[in-house]
Structure formats: C-alpha cells, structure tokens
mmCIF file of C-alpha atoms in Angstrom:
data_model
loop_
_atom_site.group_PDB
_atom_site.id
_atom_site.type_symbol
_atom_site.label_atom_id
_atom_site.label_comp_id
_atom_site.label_asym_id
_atom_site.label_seq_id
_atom_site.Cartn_x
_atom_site.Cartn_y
_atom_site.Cartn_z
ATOM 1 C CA UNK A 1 0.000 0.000 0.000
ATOM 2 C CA UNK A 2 1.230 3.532 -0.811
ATOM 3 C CA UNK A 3 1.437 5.658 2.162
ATOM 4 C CA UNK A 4 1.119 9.468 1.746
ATOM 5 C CA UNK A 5 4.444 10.216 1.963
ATOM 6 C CA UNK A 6 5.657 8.085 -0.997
ATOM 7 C CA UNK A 7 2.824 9.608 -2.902
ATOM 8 C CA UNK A 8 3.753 12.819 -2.354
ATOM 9 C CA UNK A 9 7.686 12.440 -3.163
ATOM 10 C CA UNK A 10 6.475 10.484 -6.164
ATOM 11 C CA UNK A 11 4.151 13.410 -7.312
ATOM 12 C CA UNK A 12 6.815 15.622 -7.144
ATOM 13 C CA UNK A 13 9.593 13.647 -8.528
ATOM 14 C CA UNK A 14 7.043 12.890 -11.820
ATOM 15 C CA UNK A 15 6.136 16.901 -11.914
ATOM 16 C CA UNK A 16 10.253 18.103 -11.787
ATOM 17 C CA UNK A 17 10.742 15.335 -14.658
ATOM 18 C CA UNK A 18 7.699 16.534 -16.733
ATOM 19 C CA UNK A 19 9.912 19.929 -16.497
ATOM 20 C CA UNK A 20 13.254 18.898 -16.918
ATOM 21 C CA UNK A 21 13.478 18.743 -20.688
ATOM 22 C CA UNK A 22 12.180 22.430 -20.750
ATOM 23 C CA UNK A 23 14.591 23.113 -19.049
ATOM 24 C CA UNK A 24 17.494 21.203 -20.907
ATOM 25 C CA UNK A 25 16.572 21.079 -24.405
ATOM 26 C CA UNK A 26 18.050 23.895 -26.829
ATOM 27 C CA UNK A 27 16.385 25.716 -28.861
ATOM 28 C CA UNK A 28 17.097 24.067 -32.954
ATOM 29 C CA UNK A 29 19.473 26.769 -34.588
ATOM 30 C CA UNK A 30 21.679 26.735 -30.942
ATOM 31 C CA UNK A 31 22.114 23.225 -31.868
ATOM 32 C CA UNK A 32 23.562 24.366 -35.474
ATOM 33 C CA UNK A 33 23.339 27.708 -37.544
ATOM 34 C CA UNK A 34 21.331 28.360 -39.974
ATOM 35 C CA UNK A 35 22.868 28.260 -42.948
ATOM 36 C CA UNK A 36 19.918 29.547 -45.779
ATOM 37 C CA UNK A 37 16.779 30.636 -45.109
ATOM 38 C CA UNK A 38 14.529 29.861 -47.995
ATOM 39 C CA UNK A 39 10.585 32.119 -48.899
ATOM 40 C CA UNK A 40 8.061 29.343 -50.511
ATOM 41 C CA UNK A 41 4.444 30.446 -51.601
ATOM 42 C CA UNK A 42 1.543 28.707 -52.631
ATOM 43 C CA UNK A 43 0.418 28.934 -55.637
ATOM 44 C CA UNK A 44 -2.739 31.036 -54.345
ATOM 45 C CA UNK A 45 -0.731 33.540 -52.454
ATOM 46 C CA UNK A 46 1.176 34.101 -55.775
ATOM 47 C CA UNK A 47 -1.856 34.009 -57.938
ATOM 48 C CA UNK A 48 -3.247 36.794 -55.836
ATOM 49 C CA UNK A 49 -0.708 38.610 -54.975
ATOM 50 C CA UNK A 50 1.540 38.560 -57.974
ATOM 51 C CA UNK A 51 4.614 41.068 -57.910
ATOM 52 C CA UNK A 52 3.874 41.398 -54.374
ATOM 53 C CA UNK A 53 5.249 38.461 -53.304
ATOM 54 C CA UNK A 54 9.098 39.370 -53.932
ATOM 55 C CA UNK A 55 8.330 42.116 -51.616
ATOM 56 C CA UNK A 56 7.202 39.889 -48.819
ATOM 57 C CA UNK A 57 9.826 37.953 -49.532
ATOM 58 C CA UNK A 58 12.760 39.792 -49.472
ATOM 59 C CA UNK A 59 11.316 41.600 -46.390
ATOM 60 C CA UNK A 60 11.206 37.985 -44.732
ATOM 61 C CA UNK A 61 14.482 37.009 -45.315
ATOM 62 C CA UNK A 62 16.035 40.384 -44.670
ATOM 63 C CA UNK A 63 14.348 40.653 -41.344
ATOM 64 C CA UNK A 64 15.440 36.719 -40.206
ATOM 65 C CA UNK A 65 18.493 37.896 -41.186
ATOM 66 C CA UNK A 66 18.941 40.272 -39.060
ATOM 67 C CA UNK A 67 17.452 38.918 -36.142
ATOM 68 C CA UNK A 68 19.034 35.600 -36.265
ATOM 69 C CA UNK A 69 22.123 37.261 -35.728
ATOM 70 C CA UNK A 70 24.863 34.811 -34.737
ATOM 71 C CA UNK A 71 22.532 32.267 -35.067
ATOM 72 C CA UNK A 72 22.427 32.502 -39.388
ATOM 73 C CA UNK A 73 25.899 31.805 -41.174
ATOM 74 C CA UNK A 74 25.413 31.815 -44.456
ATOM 75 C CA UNK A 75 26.576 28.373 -46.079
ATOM 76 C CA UNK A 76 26.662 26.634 -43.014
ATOM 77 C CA UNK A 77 24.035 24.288 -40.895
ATOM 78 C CA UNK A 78 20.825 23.637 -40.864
ATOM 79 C CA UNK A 79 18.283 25.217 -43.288
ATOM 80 C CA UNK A 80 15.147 27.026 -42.772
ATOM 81 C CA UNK A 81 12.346 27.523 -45.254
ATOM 82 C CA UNK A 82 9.088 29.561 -44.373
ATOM 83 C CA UNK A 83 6.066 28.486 -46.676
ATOM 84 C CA UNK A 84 3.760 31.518 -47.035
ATOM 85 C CA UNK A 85 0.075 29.987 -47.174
ATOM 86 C CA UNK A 86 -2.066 33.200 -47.666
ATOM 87 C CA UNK A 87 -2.311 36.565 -47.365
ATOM 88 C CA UNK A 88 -5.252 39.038 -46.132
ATOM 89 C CA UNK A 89 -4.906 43.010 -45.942
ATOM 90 C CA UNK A 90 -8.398 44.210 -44.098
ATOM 91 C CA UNK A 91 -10.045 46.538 -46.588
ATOM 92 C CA UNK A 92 -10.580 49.293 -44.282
ATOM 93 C CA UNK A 93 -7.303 50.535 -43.037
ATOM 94 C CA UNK A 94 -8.214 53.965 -41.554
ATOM 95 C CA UNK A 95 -8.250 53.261 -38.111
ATOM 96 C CA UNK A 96 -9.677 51.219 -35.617
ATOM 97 C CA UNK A 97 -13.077 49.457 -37.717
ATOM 98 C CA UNK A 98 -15.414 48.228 -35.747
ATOM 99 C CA UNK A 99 -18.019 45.365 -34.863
ATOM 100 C CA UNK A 100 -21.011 46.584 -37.516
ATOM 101 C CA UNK A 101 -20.392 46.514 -41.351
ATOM 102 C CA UNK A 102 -20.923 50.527 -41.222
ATOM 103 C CA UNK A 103 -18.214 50.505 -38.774
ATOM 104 C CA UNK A 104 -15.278 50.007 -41.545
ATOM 105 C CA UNK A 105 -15.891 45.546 -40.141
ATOM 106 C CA UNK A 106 -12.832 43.831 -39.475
ATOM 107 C CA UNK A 107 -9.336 46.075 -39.370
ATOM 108 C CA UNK A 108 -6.562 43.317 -39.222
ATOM 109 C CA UNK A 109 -3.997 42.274 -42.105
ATOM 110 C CA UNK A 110 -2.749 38.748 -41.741
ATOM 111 C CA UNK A 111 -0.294 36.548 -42.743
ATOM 112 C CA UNK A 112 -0.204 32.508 -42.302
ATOM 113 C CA UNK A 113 2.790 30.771 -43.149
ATOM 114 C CA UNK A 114 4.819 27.617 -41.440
ATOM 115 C CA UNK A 115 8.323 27.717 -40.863
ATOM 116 C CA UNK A 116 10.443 24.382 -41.091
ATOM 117 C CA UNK A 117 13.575 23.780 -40.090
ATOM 118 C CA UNK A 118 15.455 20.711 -41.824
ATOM 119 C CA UNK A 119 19.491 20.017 -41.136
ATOM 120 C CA UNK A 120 21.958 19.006 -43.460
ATOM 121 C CA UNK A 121 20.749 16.025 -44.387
ATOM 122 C CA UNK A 122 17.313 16.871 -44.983
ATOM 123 C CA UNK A 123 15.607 15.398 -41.901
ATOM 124 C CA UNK A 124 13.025 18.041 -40.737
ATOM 125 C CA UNK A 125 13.756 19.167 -37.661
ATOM 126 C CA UNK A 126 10.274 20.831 -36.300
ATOM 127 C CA UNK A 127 7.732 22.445 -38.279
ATOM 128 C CA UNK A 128 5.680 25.417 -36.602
ATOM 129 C CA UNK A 129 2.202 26.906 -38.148
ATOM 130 C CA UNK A 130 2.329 30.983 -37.749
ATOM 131 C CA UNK A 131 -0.270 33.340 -37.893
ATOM 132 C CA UNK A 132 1.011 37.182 -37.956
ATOM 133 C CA UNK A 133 -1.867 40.000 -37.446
ATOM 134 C CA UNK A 134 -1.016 43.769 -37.537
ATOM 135 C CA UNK A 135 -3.523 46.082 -37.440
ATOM 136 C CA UNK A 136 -4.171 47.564 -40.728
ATOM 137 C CA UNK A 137 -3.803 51.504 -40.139
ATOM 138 C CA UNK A 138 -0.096 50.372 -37.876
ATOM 139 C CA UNK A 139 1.526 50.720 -41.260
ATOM 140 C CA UNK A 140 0.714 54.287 -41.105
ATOM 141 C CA UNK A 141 -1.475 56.857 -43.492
ATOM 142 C CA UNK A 142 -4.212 54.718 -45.631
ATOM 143 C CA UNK A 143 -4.350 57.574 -48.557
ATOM 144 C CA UNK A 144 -0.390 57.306 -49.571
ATOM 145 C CA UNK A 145 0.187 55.432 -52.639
ATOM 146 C CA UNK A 146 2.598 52.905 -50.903
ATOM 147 C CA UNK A 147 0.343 51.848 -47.908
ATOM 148 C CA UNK A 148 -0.148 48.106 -48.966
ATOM 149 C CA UNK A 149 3.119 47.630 -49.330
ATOM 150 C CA UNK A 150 3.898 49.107 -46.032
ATOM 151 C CA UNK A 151 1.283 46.772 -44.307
ATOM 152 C CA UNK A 152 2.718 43.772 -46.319
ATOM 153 C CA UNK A 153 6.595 44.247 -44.811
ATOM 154 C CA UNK A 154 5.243 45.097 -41.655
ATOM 155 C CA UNK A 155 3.223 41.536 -42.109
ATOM 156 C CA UNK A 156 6.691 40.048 -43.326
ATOM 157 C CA UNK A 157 8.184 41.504 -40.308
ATOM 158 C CA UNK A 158 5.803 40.397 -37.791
ATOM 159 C CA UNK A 159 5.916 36.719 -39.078
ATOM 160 C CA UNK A 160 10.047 36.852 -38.817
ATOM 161 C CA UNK A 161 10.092 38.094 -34.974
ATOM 162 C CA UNK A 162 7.476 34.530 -34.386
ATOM 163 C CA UNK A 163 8.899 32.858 -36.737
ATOM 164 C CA UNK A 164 12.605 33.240 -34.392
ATOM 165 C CA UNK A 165 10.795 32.862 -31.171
ATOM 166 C CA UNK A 166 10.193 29.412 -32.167
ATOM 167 C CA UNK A 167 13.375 28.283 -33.417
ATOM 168 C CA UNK A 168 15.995 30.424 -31.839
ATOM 169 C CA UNK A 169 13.946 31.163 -28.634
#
C-alpha cells in the first residue's frame, strides 16, 4: 500500500521530470546555424498577390536575417524555409473598424505561413504553423500610394520576430 508520503515524493519527482526537458533542451538553430533561409508560396498567395510576393519575400528574409544574428551563417548548418500559405490586408485601413459593417468591419492584415527547419541532411527538424496580425492603419497613413506595401513588410516583419521565437527562442 502507498502511504502518503511516498505519494507525495512520487508526485513531485514525476512533476520536476515533466519539467526537466524544458529546461534542458536547446532551442534548434543553438544546436547548429542556420545556414539559408529559404521564402516558398503557394500557388494562391502568388496568384493573388503577384509582384507582391518578392516584396514579402525579401522583407522575410532580410528581417530573419537580421534577427538571427549569430545564429544565421550563411553556407553553413541547418536550413530554414518559411512556406507563405495566404495573405489578407483588411479593406478598411483607416483606423480602428469596428463590430457593424458601417463601422469600416474587421481592421486586421494577416499573414499565415509555417516555418520548417530541416538540417543538413534533410531530416526536418520541427515544423511550426504561424499566424502574424497587424492592425491595418499600424503601417501608417491609408491615402499614400505605398500603404499596402507598407502593411505587407510590416506583415513580413511580424511573421520573422514569431517565426525566431520558435526556433531560436
């Protein structure tokens, strides 16, 4: 028969092992660089958004760049490619929206995409689904020419910062 005691001790032994491998497990690119990051679509995204696309893009990979820091060496490691799997800009972008359909409806841009890591063989490492939001009047005046391109880097932007939470912590 268990006494309390044992339970207890047991209980907490099984709760500090259900932690340990948070605690011990690195995050995938400390475990190697990342040596290319890589900016898939699908073929809807680039059927919609045509030209578009290299901006969101570049922006991406720019902005992983950057914040990888150390952590992306060119040539070397493992090798990250983000699959972009649609696109939405709100069509309202003057502010704040609302709940009604005379209140300018929904005012968020998204972007879904899913970011896989694979080393140098070609084993996939972890895979991680990402949905970026930014509100649509963050990119800044809705009657300048440039405005959807402004929301769509800030999108690209958004999706790089969760996109290196996951795999760089």
């Amino acid at each position: 028969m268990t006494t309390r005691r044992q339970f207890l001790a047991l209980s907490l032994a099984g709760a500090a092992l259900a932690l340990l491998p948070a605690g011990f497990s690195p995050s995938y690119a400390q475990t190697a660089p990342i040596g290319s990051i890589r900016v898939e679509f699908a073929r809807t995204v680039t059927d919609a958004w045509g030209d578009n696309v290299r901006l969101v893009s570049a922006e991406l990979q720019k902005t992983l760049a950057d914040i990888l820091g150390p952590e992306f060496r060119p040539g070397a490691g493992n090798r990250l490619v983000v699959t972009v799997r649609s696109i939405w800009l709100a069509s309202y972008a003057g502010g704040g929206g609302g709940g009604k359909p005379s209140d300018g409806g929904a005012s968020n841009d998204y972007l879904e995409s899913t970011a896989t890591l694979y080393d140098r063989a070609g084993r996939q490492l972890g895979s991680w689904p990402i949905m970026s939001t930014e509100l649509s009047g963050g990119a800044g005046a809705w009657y300048l020419q440039d405005v959807d391109q402004r929301r769509l880097k800030a999108l690209a932007r958004n999706n790089a910062w969760w996109i290196k939470r996951f795999i760089a912590g």
